[in-house]
Amino acid sequence: MCSIEYLLHHLIRLQRYLKQSLLLIINGVNINVVMGSPSVISKIAQIPQNFSENVDKLSATGARIIAVASGDNEKLICRGLIALADSPRSDARESIAKIKELGIRIIMVTGDTISTARIIAQEVGIGCRIGTLDDALTNPLEFDGFANVFPEEKHKIVQSLQKLGMIVGMTGDGINDAPALKQADVGMAVSNATDIAKSAAKIVLTESRLSDITKVIESGHRVYRRMMTWTITKLTRTAELASLLTLGFIFTGFFPVSLNLIVFIVVMNDLVTLSLGTDKAWPTKVPEQWNLPRLAKISAIFTLVWLVIGLGLLLFFHLTRNIEAAQISTLMFLYLIYSAMATVIMTRTRDQFWSFLPSKWVGCMVVANIIISTLMALAGWLMSPVDFQSVLIVFVITTLVLFVLDNIKIKYYKLTGILGT
């Protein structure tokens, strides 16, 4: 039995083209040993005739293939192939399906061979169209994934997609992934990523599972919906109050709402606005897009209708019921509160307002505002008291307008795609 003495002289890991490179000294002779992608080893080492056939055979199993070559400084010879089992997580297919349901397209980028990448992509439900880096830089949307890609080349793929107007999210864990994570619109570092990758990313996942990405997307959609509710409501309330005060003064010669009551309106409306952060919301099946002109249009529609009804009530109470200006101010205070609460309830969903109930806090604040303002008006607390019949007229008319505006909203939302589906 013979023994071979060897000395590890030099070790280089994670080079651009090689997974690992070693320089061994065996019985005084220098021997280079390299491991890396079969496509790279085939270019720098002598390979057997059945090399490609064996690579394809092993890749068909979905394994990650590493070629091993050795030799002196003059010549390297491929000595064999190593197949590493790299099975996807058990929840990968389900998580990817959920992400696709949210309108997000998934593209796989890997350093594995095309055959291995195709098997894995099909197994998890991504697709079977696997291209190369050249394909990614010329027509990336025609493929479901790209193989034989080095980490530092992912940056180019992200840029290629962004040039086509795509909003790109990317996951990564290594130092070489950092440029691509930084370039992506939403860079996500996985839980075991390097510190550099985490610093470059906008989001750091706390668990090593794809389902967390779904949570990130859904959370973003919910925040977006709450922002839409707040924006539309704020634009409508502000424009309605300013217009009603201005036109009301022109038509009647006095301000329809006193300064003290305006302060109450602002405070009570803001309390509801604060609770919108807790409101129920659901993710859409299409990517969201901020479109201020569309929001301004629906806000203008709401404002116009509420303004016309408000002026109608103002003139009705002023001309036909012979009510004093102080009492009219109380009734207009009620109308502005009721219409603001109705706008909040309407704008938070693209369907009928009763089809998706608000959160406990939003519901409580809306109901509390209506009850408190009504009791203040009837009791005459900090305002001139009014009779129950006048209050009922304002409440009923506001409720009827709520149903009319809700139908207008549904048609507009579906026509423009606001709040998705």
Coordinates of C-alpha atoms in Angstrom, one line a residue:
M1 CA 0.0 0.0 0.0
C2 CA 1.5 3.3 -1.0
S3 CA 0.9 6.7 0.5
I4 CA 0.9 10.0 -1.3
E5 CA 2.1 13.1 0.5
Y6 CA 0.6 16.3 -0.7
L7 CA 0.7 19.9 0.4
L8 CA -2.0 22.5 -0.2
H9 CA -0.1 25.4 -1.5
H10 CA -2.8 27.8 -2.6
L11 CA -6.6 28.0 -2.6
I12 CA -8.8 30.5 -4.4
R13 CA -12.6 30.5 -4.0
L14 CA -15.4 32.0 -5.9
Q15 CA -13.6 33.4 -8.9
R16 CA -15.6 34.8 -11.8
Y17 CA -15.2 31.8 -14.0
L18 CA -14.3 29.0 -11.5
K19 CA -16.0 27.9 -8.3
Q20 CA -12.7 26.9 -6.8
S21 CA -9.1 26.7 -7.8
L22 CA -6.4 24.8 -5.9
L23 CA -2.7 24.4 -6.3
L24 CA -1.5 21.1 -4.8
I25 CA 2.1 19.9 -4.4
I26 CA 2.0 16.1 -4.6
N27 CA 5.4 14.4 -4.1
G28 CA 7.1 17.6 -5.1
V29 CA 5.1 18.1 -8.3
N30 CA 2.8 21.1 -8.7
I31 CA -0.8 20.0 -9.6
N32 CA -3.6 22.5 -10.4
V33 CA -7.1 21.4 -9.5
V34 CA -10.1 23.5 -10.6
M35 CA -13.8 23.2 -10.2
G36 CA -16.5 25.2 -11.9
S37 CA -19.3 25.4 -14.4
P38 CA -19.1 22.8 -17.2
S39 CA -19.4 25.5 -19.8
V40 CA -16.3 27.2 -18.3
I41 CA -14.2 24.1 -17.7
S42 CA -14.9 23.0 -21.3
K43 CA -13.1 26.2 -22.5
I44 CA -10.0 25.9 -20.3
A45 CA -9.5 22.1 -20.1
Q46 CA -9.4 19.1 -22.4
I47 CA -12.7 17.3 -22.2
P48 CA -13.7 13.7 -23.2
Q49 CA -15.9 13.1 -26.2
N50 CA -19.0 12.2 -24.1
F51 CA -18.6 15.3 -21.9
S52 CA -21.6 17.2 -23.2
E53 CA -23.7 14.1 -23.2
N54 CA -23.0 13.4 -19.5
V55 CA -23.6 17.0 -18.6
D56 CA -27.0 16.9 -20.2
K57 CA -27.8 13.6 -18.6
L58 CA -27.0 14.8 -15.1
S59 CA -28.7 18.2 -15.7
A60 CA -31.9 16.4 -16.7
T61 CA -32.2 15.3 -13.1
G62 CA -32.3 18.9 -11.9
A63 CA -29.0 18.6 -10.2
R64 CA -26.4 21.4 -10.1
I65 CA -23.4 20.2 -12.1
I66 CA -19.8 21.0 -11.3
A67 CA -16.9 19.9 -13.5
V68 CA -13.5 19.0 -12.0
A69 CA -10.2 19.3 -14.0
S70 CA -6.6 18.9 -13.0
G71 CA -3.1 19.1 -14.6
D72 CA 0.0 21.1 -14.7
N73 CA 0.5 24.7 -15.7
E74 CA 0.6 23.7 -19.3
K75 CA -2.5 21.5 -19.7
L76 CA -5.7 20.8 -17.7
I77 CA -7.7 17.6 -18.2
C78 CA -11.3 17.2 -17.1
R79 CA -11.4 14.4 -14.6
G80 CA -15.1 14.1 -13.9
L81 CA -18.5 15.7 -13.0
I82 CA -20.1 16.2 -9.7
A83 CA -23.9 16.3 -9.4
L84 CA -25.2 18.3 -6.4
A85 CA -28.8 17.8 -5.4
D86 CA -30.4 21.3 -5.2
S87 CA -34.1 20.6 -4.7
P88 CA -36.4 23.6 -4.3
R89 CA -38.2 24.3 -1.1
S90 CA -41.4 22.4 -0.6
D91 CA -43.4 25.6 -0.5
A92 CA -41.7 27.2 -3.6
R93 CA -44.3 26.2 -6.1
E94 CA -47.2 27.4 -4.0
S95 CA -45.5 30.7 -3.1
I96 CA -44.6 31.4 -6.8
A97 CA -48.2 30.7 -7.8
K98 CA -49.5 33.2 -5.2
I99 CA -47.0 35.8 -6.4
K100 CA -48.2 35.3 -10.0
E101 CA -51.8 35.8 -8.8
L102 CA -50.8 39.3 -7.7
G103 CA -49.8 40.2 -11.2
I104 CA -46.1 39.8 -10.7
R105 CA -44.0 38.0 -13.3
I106 CA -41.2 35.9 -12.0
I107 CA -37.9 35.4 -14.0
M108 CA -35.3 33.0 -12.6
V109 CA -31.6 33.9 -12.9
T110 CA -29.1 31.2 -12.1
G111 CA -25.5 30.2 -12.7
D112 CA -26.5 26.6 -13.4
T113 CA -26.7 25.1 -16.9
I114 CA -29.7 25.6 -19.2
S115 CA -30.9 22.0 -18.7
T116 CA -30.7 22.3 -14.9
A117 CA -32.4 25.7 -14.9
R118 CA -35.2 24.4 -17.2
I119 CA -35.9 21.4 -14.9
I120 CA -36.0 23.6 -11.7
A121 CA -38.1 26.3 -13.4
Q122 CA -40.7 23.8 -14.6
E123 CA -40.7 22.1 -11.2
V124 CA -41.6 25.3 -9.3
G125 CA -44.0 26.6 -12.0
I126 CA -42.0 29.4 -13.4
G127 CA -41.8 28.1 -17.0
C128 CA -39.6 26.4 -19.5
R129 CA -38.2 29.1 -21.7
I130 CA -34.6 29.5 -20.5
G131 CA -32.2 31.8 -22.2
T132 CA -28.7 33.1 -21.8
L133 CA -27.2 36.4 -20.8
D134 CA -27.3 37.6 -24.5
D135 CA -31.0 36.8 -24.6
A136 CA -31.5 38.7 -21.3
L137 CA -29.9 41.8 -22.8
T138 CA -31.8 41.7 -26.1
N139 CA -35.3 40.4 -25.4
P140 CA -35.7 39.5 -21.7
L141 CA -39.5 39.4 -21.7
E142 CA -39.5 36.4 -24.1
F143 CA -37.9 34.1 -21.5
D144 CA -38.9 32.7 -18.1
G145 CA -35.3 32.5 -16.8
F146 CA -31.6 32.8 -17.7
A147 CA -28.9 30.3 -17.1
N148 CA -25.1 30.4 -17.0
V149 CA -25.3 33.9 -15.4
F150 CA -22.6 35.1 -13.1
P151 CA -23.7 37.1 -10.0
E152 CA -22.2 40.3 -11.2
E153 CA -24.0 40.0 -14.5
K154 CA -27.4 40.2 -12.8
H155 CA -27.0 44.0 -12.7
K156 CA -27.1 44.1 -16.5
I157 CA -30.3 42.0 -16.5
V158 CA -32.0 44.3 -14.1
Q159 CA -31.1 47.3 -16.2
S160 CA -32.3 45.6 -19.3
L161 CA -35.7 45.1 -17.8
Q162 CA -35.9 48.6 -16.5
K163 CA -35.1 50.0 -19.9
L164 CA -38.4 48.3 -21.1
G165 CA -40.3 50.2 -18.4
M166 CA -40.6 47.4 -16.0
I167 CA -40.6 47.8 -12.2
V168 CA -38.0 45.2 -11.1
G169 CA -37.7 43.4 -7.8
M170 CA -34.8 41.1 -7.1
T171 CA -33.7 38.7 -4.4
G172 CA -30.1 38.0 -3.6
D173 CA -27.7 37.0 -0.8
G174 CA -24.1 37.4 -2.0
I175 CA -21.6 40.2 -2.2
N176 CA -21.7 40.1 -6.0
D177 CA -25.5 40.5 -5.8
A178 CA -25.2 43.9 -4.2
P179 CA -25.0 46.0 -7.4
A180 CA -28.1 44.3 -8.8
L181 CA -30.0 44.7 -5.4
K182 CA -29.1 48.3 -5.4
Q183 CA -30.1 48.8 -9.1
A184 CA -33.5 47.0 -8.6
D185 CA -36.5 49.1 -7.8
V186 CA -37.2 46.7 -4.9
G187 CA -34.1 44.9 -3.8
M188 CA -34.7 42.1 -1.3
A189 CA -31.9 40.4 0.6
V190 CA -32.7 37.0 2.0
S191 CA -32.3 36.2 5.7
N192 CA -28.8 34.6 5.4
A193 CA -27.4 37.3 3.0
T194 CA -24.1 39.0 3.6
D195 CA -24.0 42.4 5.3
I196 CA -23.1 44.1 2.0
A197 CA -26.2 42.5 0.3
K198 CA -28.4 43.6 3.1
S199 CA -27.1 47.1 3.0
A200 CA -27.7 47.3 -0.8
A201 CA -31.3 46.0 -0.5
K202 CA -34.4 48.0 0.3
I203 CA -36.0 45.0 2.1
V204 CA -34.4 42.3 4.3
L205 CA -36.5 39.1 4.6
T206 CA -36.4 37.7 8.1
E207 CA -37.2 34.1 7.0
S208 CA -35.8 32.0 4.2
R209 CA -39.0 31.4 2.4
L210 CA -40.7 32.8 -0.7
S211 CA -44.0 33.3 1.0
D212 CA -42.5 36.4 2.8
I213 CA -42.2 38.0 -0.6
T214 CA -45.9 37.6 -1.1
K215 CA -46.5 39.3 2.3
V216 CA -44.3 42.2 1.1
I217 CA -46.3 42.7 -2.0
E218 CA -49.7 42.4 -0.3
S219 CA -48.6 44.9 2.4
G220 CA -47.6 47.4 -0.2
H221 CA -51.0 47.0 -1.9
R222 CA -52.8 47.6 1.3
V223 CA -50.8 50.7 2.1
Y224 CA -51.5 51.9 -1.4
R225 CA -55.3 51.4 -1.0
R226 CA -55.3 53.4 2.3
M227 CA -53.3 56.1 0.6
M228 CA -55.9 56.3 -2.2
T229 CA -58.7 56.5 0.3
W230 CA -56.9 59.3 2.2
T231 CA -56.0 61.2 -1.0
I232 CA -59.4 61.2 -2.6
T233 CA -61.2 62.0 0.7
K234 CA -58.8 64.8 1.5
L235 CA -59.1 66.4 -2.0
T236 CA -62.9 66.1 -1.9
R237 CA -63.4 67.5 1.6
T238 CA -61.0 70.4 1.1
A239 CA -62.5 71.5 -2.2
E240 CA -66.1 71.0 -1.0
L241 CA -65.6 73.1 2.1
A242 CA -63.9 76.0 0.3
S243 CA -66.4 76.0 -2.6
L244 CA -69.4 75.8 -0.3
L245 CA -68.2 78.7 1.8
T246 CA -67.4 80.9 -1.2
L247 CA -70.5 80.2 -3.2
G248 CA -72.7 80.2 -0.1
F249 CA -71.6 83.7 0.8
I250 CA -72.2 84.9 -2.8
F251 CA -75.7 83.5 -2.8
T252 CA -76.8 84.3 0.7
G253 CA -74.6 87.2 1.9
F254 CA -73.3 85.3 4.9
F255 CA -70.9 82.5 5.5
P256 CA -72.8 79.2 5.6
V257 CA -70.6 77.8 8.4
S258 CA -69.1 79.8 11.3
L259 CA -65.4 79.8 12.0
N260 CA -65.8 77.8 15.2
L261 CA -67.7 75.1 13.4
I262 CA -65.1 74.9 10.7
V263 CA -62.5 74.1 13.3
F264 CA -64.7 71.3 14.6
I265 CA -65.1 70.0 11.1
V266 CA -61.4 69.8 10.6
V267 CA -60.7 68.2 13.9
M268 CA -63.4 65.6 13.6
N269 CA -62.4 64.7 10.0
D270 CA -58.8 64.4 11.0
L271 CA -59.7 61.9 13.7
V272 CA -61.2 59.6 11.0
T273 CA -58.2 60.2 8.8
L274 CA -55.9 59.0 11.6
S275 CA -57.8 55.8 11.9
L276 CA -57.5 55.0 8.1
G277 CA -54.0 53.5 8.9
T278 CA -55.9 50.6 10.5
D279 CA -58.5 50.1 7.8
K280 CA -59.0 46.8 6.2
A281 CA -57.6 46.5 2.7
W282 CA -57.0 43.7 0.2
P283 CA -54.3 43.2 -2.4
T284 CA -55.1 43.5 -6.0
K285 CA -54.3 41.2 -8.9
V286 CA -52.6 43.9 -10.9
P287 CA -49.6 46.1 -10.0
E288 CA -50.6 49.4 -8.6
Q289 CA -49.8 52.7 -10.2
W290 CA -50.0 56.2 -8.8
N291 CA -52.0 58.4 -11.1
L292 CA -52.8 61.8 -9.6
P293 CA -54.9 63.0 -12.6
R294 CA -57.3 60.1 -12.2
L295 CA -57.6 60.7 -8.5
A296 CA -58.2 64.4 -9.1
K297 CA -61.0 63.5 -11.6
I298 CA -62.9 61.3 -9.2
S299 CA -62.4 63.8 -6.4
A300 CA -63.8 66.5 -8.7
I301 CA -66.8 64.4 -9.4
F302 CA -67.5 63.9 -5.7
T303 CA -66.9 67.6 -4.9
L304 CA -69.2 68.8 -7.6
V305 CA -72.1 66.5 -6.5
W306 CA -71.6 67.3 -2.8
L307 CA -71.4 71.0 -3.6
V308 CA -74.6 71.1 -5.7
I309 CA -76.5 69.2 -3.0
G310 CA -75.0 71.4 -0.3
L311 CA -76.0 74.6 -2.1
G312 CA -79.4 73.2 -2.7
L313 CA -79.9 72.5 1.0
L314 CA -78.5 75.9 1.9
L315 CA -80.9 77.7 -0.4
F316 CA -83.8 75.5 0.7
F317 CA -83.3 76.3 4.4
H318 CA -82.6 80.0 3.7
L319 CA -85.5 80.7 1.3
T320 CA -88.3 78.3 2.2
R321 CA -88.0 77.5 5.9
N322 CA -87.1 81.0 7.1
I323 CA -84.3 79.6 9.3
E324 CA -81.8 82.0 10.9
A325 CA -78.2 82.2 9.7
A326 CA -76.9 80.6 12.9
Q327 CA -79.2 77.6 12.5
I328 CA -78.3 77.3 8.8
S329 CA -74.6 77.2 10.0
T330 CA -75.5 74.3 12.2
L331 CA -77.2 72.4 9.5
M332 CA -74.3 73.0 7.0
F333 CA -71.9 71.8 9.7
L334 CA -73.9 68.6 9.9
Y335 CA -74.0 68.3 6.1
L336 CA -70.2 68.7 5.8
I337 CA -69.7 66.0 8.5
Y338 CA -72.2 63.6 7.0
S339 CA -70.8 64.0 3.4
A340 CA -67.2 63.6 4.6
M341 CA -68.0 60.4 6.4
A342 CA -69.9 59.1 3.3
T343 CA -66.9 59.9 1.1
V344 CA -64.6 57.9 3.4
I345 CA -66.9 54.9 3.3
M346 CA -67.3 55.1 -0.5
T347 CA -63.7 55.6 -1.6
R348 CA -62.2 52.7 0.4
T349 CA -63.5 50.0 -2.0
R350 CA -64.1 49.7 -5.7
D351 CA -67.4 47.8 -5.2
Q352 CA -70.5 48.7 -3.2
F353 CA -69.5 50.4 0.0
W354 CA -71.3 47.8 2.1
S355 CA -69.5 44.8 0.4
F356 CA -66.3 45.3 2.4
L357 CA -66.7 46.6 5.9
P358 CA -64.1 48.9 7.4
S359 CA -61.9 48.1 10.3
K360 CA -63.2 48.4 13.9
W361 CA -61.5 51.7 14.4
V362 CA -62.6 53.3 11.2
G363 CA -66.1 52.2 11.7
C364 CA -66.2 53.4 15.3
M365 CA -64.8 56.8 14.3
V366 CA -67.3 57.3 11.5
V367 CA -70.2 56.4 13.6
A368 CA -68.9 58.4 16.5
N369 CA -68.5 61.5 14.3
I370 CA -72.1 61.2 13.0
I371 CA -73.6 60.7 16.5
I372 CA -71.6 63.4 18.2
S373 CA -72.2 66.0 15.6
T374 CA -75.9 65.2 15.5
L375 CA -76.2 65.5 19.3
M376 CA -74.3 68.7 19.3
A377 CA -76.7 70.2 16.7
L378 CA -79.8 69.0 18.5
A379 CA -78.6 70.2 22.0
G380 CA -77.1 73.4 20.7
W381 CA -73.7 72.8 22.2
L382 CA -71.3 75.4 20.8
M383 CA -73.8 76.2 18.1
S384 CA -77.4 77.2 17.5
P385 CA -79.8 74.3 18.2
V386 CA -82.0 73.0 15.3
D387 CA -85.1 70.8 15.2
F388 CA -85.0 67.1 14.6
Q389 CA -86.9 67.4 11.3
S390 CA -84.2 69.6 9.8
V391 CA -81.5 67.2 10.9
L392 CA -83.4 64.3 9.4
I393 CA -83.7 66.1 6.1
V394 CA -80.0 66.6 5.9
F395 CA -79.2 63.0 6.9
V396 CA -81.7 61.4 4.5
I397 CA -80.6 63.5 1.5
T398 CA -76.9 62.8 2.3
T399 CA -77.6 59.1 2.5
L400 CA -79.5 59.1 -0.9
V401 CA -76.6 61.0 -2.5
L402 CA -74.2 58.4 -1.0
F403 CA -75.9 55.6 -3.0
V404 CA -75.9 57.6 -6.2
L405 CA -72.2 58.6 -5.9
D406 CA -71.3 55.0 -5.0
N407 CA -72.6 53.8 -8.3
I408 CA -70.8 56.6 -10.2
K409 CA -67.6 55.6 -8.3
I410 CA -68.0 51.9 -9.3
K411 CA -68.2 52.8 -13.0
Y412 CA -65.3 55.2 -12.8
Y413 CA -63.1 52.8 -10.9
K414 CA -63.7 50.0 -13.3
L415 CA -63.2 52.3 -16.3
T416 CA -59.9 53.7 -15.1
G417 CA -58.5 50.7 -13.0
I418 CA -58.1 52.6 -9.8
L419 CA -57.7 50.2 -6.9
G420 CA -57.1 47.3 -9.3
T421 CA -59.4 44.3 -9.1

